[in-house]
Coordinates of C-alpha atoms in Angstrom, one line a residue:
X1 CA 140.7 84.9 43.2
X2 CA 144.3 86.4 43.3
X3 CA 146.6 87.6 45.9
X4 CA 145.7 87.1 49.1
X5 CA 142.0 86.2 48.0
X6 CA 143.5 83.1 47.4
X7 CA 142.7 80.1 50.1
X8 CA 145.5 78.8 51.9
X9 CA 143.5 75.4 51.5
X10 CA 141.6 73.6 49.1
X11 CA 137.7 73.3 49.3
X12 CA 138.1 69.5 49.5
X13 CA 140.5 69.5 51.9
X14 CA 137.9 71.6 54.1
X15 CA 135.1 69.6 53.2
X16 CA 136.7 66.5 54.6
X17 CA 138.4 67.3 57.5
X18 CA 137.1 66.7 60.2
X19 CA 138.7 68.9 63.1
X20 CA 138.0 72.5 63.3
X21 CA 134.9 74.7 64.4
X22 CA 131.5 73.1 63.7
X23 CA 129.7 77.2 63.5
X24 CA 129.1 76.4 59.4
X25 CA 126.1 74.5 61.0
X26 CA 124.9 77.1 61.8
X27 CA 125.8 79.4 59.2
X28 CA 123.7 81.2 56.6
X29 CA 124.2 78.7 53.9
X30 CA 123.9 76.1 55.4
X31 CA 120.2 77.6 57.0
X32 CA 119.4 77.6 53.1
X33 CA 119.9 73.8 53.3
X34 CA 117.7 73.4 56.6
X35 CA 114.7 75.1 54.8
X36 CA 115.0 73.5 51.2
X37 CA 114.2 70.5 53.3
X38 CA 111.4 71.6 54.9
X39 CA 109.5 72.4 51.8
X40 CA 110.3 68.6 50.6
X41 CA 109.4 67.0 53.6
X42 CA 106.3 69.1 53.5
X43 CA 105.3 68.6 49.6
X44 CA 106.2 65.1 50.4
X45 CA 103.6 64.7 53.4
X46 CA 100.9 66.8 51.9
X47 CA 100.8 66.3 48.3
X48 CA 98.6 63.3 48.1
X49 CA 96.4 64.5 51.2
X50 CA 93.3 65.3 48.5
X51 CA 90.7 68.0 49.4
X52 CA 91.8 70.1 52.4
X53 CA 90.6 73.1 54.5
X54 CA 92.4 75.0 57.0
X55 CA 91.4 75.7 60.4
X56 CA 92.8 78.3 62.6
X57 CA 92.8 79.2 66.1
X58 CA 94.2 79.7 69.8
X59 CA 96.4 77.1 71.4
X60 CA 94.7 78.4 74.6
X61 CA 91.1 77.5 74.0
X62 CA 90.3 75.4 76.9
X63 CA 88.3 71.9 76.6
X64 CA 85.4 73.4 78.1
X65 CA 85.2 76.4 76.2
X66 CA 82.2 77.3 73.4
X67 CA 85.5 77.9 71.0
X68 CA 86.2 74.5 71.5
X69 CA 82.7 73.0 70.9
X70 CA 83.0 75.4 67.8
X71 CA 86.2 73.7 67.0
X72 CA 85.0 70.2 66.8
X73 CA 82.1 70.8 65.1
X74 CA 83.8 72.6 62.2
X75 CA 86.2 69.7 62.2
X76 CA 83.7 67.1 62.1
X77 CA 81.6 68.9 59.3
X78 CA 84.3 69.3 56.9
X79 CA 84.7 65.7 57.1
X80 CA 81.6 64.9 56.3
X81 CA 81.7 67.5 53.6
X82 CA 84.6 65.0 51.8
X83 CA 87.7 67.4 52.6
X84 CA 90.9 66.7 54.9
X85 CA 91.6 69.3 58.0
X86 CA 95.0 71.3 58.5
X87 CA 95.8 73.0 61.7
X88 CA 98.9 74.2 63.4
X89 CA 98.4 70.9 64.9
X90 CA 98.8 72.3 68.5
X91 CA 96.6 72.2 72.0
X92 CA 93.5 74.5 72.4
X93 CA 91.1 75.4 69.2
X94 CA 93.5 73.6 67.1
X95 CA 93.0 70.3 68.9
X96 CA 89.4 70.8 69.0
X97 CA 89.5 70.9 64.9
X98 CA 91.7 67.8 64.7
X99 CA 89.4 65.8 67.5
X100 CA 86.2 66.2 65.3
X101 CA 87.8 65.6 62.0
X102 CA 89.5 62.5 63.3
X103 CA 85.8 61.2 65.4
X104 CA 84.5 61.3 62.1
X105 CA 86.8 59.3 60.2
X106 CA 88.5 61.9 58.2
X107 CA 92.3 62.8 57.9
X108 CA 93.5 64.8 60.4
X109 CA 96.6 66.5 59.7
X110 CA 99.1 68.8 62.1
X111 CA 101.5 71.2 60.9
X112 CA 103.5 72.1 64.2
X113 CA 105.8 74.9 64.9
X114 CA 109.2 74.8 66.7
X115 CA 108.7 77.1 69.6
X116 CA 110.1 77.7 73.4
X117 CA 106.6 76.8 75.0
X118 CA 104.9 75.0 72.8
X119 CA 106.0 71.4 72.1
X120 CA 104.7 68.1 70.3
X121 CA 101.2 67.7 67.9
X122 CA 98.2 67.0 69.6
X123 CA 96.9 63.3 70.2
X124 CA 94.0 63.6 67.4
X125 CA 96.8 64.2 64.7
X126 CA 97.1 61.9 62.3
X127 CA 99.4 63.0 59.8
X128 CA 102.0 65.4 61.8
X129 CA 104.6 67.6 60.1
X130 CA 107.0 69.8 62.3
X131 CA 108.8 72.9 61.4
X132 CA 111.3 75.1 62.2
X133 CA 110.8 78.2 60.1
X134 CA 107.4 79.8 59.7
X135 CA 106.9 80.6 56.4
X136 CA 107.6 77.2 55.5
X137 CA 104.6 76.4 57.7
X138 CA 102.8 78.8 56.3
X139 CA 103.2 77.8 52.7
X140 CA 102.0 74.6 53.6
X141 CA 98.7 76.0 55.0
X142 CA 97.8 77.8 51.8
X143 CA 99.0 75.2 49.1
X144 CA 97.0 72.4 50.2
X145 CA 94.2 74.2 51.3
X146 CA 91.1 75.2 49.5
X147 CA 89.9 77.7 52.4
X148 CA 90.0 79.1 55.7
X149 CA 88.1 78.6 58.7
X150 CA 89.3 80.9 61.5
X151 CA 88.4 80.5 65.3
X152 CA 88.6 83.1 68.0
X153 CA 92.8 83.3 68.3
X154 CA 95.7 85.2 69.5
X155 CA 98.4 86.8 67.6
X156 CA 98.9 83.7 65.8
X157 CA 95.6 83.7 64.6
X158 CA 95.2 87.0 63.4
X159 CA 98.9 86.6 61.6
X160 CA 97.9 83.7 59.7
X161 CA 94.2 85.8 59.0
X162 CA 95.8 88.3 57.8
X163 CA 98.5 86.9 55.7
X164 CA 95.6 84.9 53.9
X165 CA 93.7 88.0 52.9
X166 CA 96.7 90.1 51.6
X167 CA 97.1 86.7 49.4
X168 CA 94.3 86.5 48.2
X169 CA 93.2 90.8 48.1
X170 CA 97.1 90.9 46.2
X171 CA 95.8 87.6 43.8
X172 CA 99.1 85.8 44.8
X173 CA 97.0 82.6 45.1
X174 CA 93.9 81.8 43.3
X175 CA 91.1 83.3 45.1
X176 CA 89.6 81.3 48.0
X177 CA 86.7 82.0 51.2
X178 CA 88.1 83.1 54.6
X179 CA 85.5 82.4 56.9
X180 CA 85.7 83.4 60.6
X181 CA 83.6 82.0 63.2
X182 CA 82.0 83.9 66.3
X183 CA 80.5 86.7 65.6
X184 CA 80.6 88.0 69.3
X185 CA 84.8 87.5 69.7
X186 CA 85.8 88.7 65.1
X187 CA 82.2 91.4 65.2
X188 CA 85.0 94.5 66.9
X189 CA 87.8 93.6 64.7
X190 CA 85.5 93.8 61.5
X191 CA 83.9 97.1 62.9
X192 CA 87.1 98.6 63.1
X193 CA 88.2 97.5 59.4
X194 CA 84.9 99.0 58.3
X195 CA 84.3 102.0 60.4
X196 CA 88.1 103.1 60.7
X197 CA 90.3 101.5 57.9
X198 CA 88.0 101.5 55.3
X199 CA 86.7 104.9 56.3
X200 CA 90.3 106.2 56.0
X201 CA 90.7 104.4 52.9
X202 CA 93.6 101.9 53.3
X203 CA 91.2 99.5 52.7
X204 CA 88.1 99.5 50.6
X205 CA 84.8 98.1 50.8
X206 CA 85.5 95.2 48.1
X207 CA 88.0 94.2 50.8
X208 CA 85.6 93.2 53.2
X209 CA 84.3 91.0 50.9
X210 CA 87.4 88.8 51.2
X211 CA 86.0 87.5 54.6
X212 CA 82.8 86.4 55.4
X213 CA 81.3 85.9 59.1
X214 CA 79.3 83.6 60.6
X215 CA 78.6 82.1 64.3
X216 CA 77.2 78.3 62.4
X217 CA 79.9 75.9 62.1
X218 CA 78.0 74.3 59.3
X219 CA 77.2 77.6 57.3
X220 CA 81.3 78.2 57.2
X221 CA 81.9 74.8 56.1
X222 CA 78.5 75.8 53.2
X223 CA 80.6 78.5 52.7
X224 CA 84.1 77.1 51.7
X225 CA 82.0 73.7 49.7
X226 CA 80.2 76.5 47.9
X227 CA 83.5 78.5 46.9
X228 CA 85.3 75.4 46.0
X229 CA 82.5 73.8 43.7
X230 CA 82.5 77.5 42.2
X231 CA 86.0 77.7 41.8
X232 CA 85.8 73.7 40.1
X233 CA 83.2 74.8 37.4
X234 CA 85.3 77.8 36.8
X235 CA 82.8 80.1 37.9
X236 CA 83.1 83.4 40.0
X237 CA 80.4 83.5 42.8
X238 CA 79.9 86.5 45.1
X239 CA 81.7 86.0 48.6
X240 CA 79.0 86.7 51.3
X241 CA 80.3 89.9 52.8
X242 CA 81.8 90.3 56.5
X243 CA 79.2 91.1 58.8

C-alpha cells in the first residue's frame, strides 16, 4: 500500500486497543470465524457417534398426533436396528424420534437451530449441538448420517427433503435411501413430481427412484439397514421406487 492506502496505524496497535467501535464482531470476517467453529464443534460432537440415521419432521406435530406415534416408533426401531438417531433436536415430530430412540436405550442426538421462536433441544436429547447458521446444521445431518427418514413436515421438512435428493440425484455424497413416511400426508407431493414435473421433464423417472414411500415405520427403517448393508458390501441394490 502507498499513498494514502497507507494506515495511519499499525495492525497491532488496532489489535490491542481496546477503545473504539466493537462493529468488527459483527463484521464479515469475523462471521468466517463464527462458522469455522461451528463445523469443529460439530465434527467434534458427532465424529465418534457410530451408525446414525436422520429423521425429519414438523416441530408442530402434537403429542397426540398419529405423526407422533409414527415418530417414536421410527425412533425406537432404528435403535434396535444398532444405529444412533439425528434430528433437528426440536419439539413436535422431532421429539417424538428422539423419545423412542432414547426409551430404547440408543443415543439420541439434537442438532438445534438458532431461531426467533424456537428455543432449547428437547428433554429426550441426549447429545445436543446448537447452531447459528444452517448449512452448518445441515452438513452435519448428511455427514453422519447413513439415511433419511422423513415425517409429515413444514417448510423445514421439505427443505432439508429436498436438499438431500439434489445431493444424492447430483452424486455430491455417496448415494443413500430417503424414505418418507405417511403415505396419506407425501402421496400429493409425489403425484405432482410424477404427473407434472416429470411429465414436463425437469425431472425424470430414475429420479423418483431417489425416494421410496412407505406408511410402516419398520419397513423405512428395512429400508435404510438394507441400503446401508448394500452400500457396506459394495454393492448397488435397486431403491424401491416412490409410490
Amino acid at each position: 500500500m502507498r499513498g494514502s492506502q497507507v494506515p495511519v496505524s499499525t495492525t497491532d496497535q488496532r489489535l490491542l486497543d481496546s477503545r473504539g467501535s466493537t462493529d468488527w464482531l459483527h463484521a464479515d470476517p469475523w462471521r468466517v470465524m463464527r462458522i469455522t467453529s461451528e463445523f469443529v464443534n460439530g465434527f467434534g460432537a458427532l465424529t465418534e457417534l457410530g451408525p446414525a440415521v436422520s429423521v425429519f419432521g414438523s416441530a408442530r406435530t402434537a403429542p397426540d398426533a398419529p405423526a407422533y406415534r409414527l415418530g417414536e416408533e421410527v425412533g425406537r426401531a432404528l435403535v434396535e436396528a444398532g444405529y444412533a438417531v439425528i434430528t433437528g433436536g426440536g419439539p413436535g415430530a422431532m421429539e417424538a424420534a428422539n423419545k423412542g430412540a432414547r426409551e430404547a436405550g440408543g443415543t439420541s442426538v439434537g442438532l438445534g437451530i438458532e431461531l426467533p421462536f424456537e428455543a432449547g433441544l428437547n428433554p429426550h436429547v441426549d447429545l445436543g449441538v446448537n447452531f447459528r447458521y444452517f448449512f452448518a446444521r445441515k452438513t452435519m445431518f448428511v455427514k453422519y448420517a447413513c439415511g433419511f427418514i422423513v415425517l409429515p413436515g413444514g417448510f423445514g421438512t421439505l427443505d432439508e427433503l429436498f436438499e438431500a435428493v439434489t445431493l444424492v440425484q447430483t452424486q455430491k455424497v455417496t448415494s443413500f435411501p430417503i424414505v418418507l413416511v405417511g403415505s396419506e400426508y407425501w402421496g400429493g407431493l409425489l403425484g405432482w413430481l410424477r404427473d407434472t414435473a416429470a411429465a414436463a421433464g425437469t425431472i425424470s423417472e430414475k429420479d423418483l427412484s431417489l425416494l421410496t414411500l412407505t406408511d410402516d415405520p419398520h419397513e423405512a427403517v428395512r429400508v435404510v439397514v438394507e441400503a446401508d448393508r448394500a452400500s457396506a458390501r459394495g454393492t448397488a441394490e435397486p431403491t424401491t421406487p416412490a409410490g
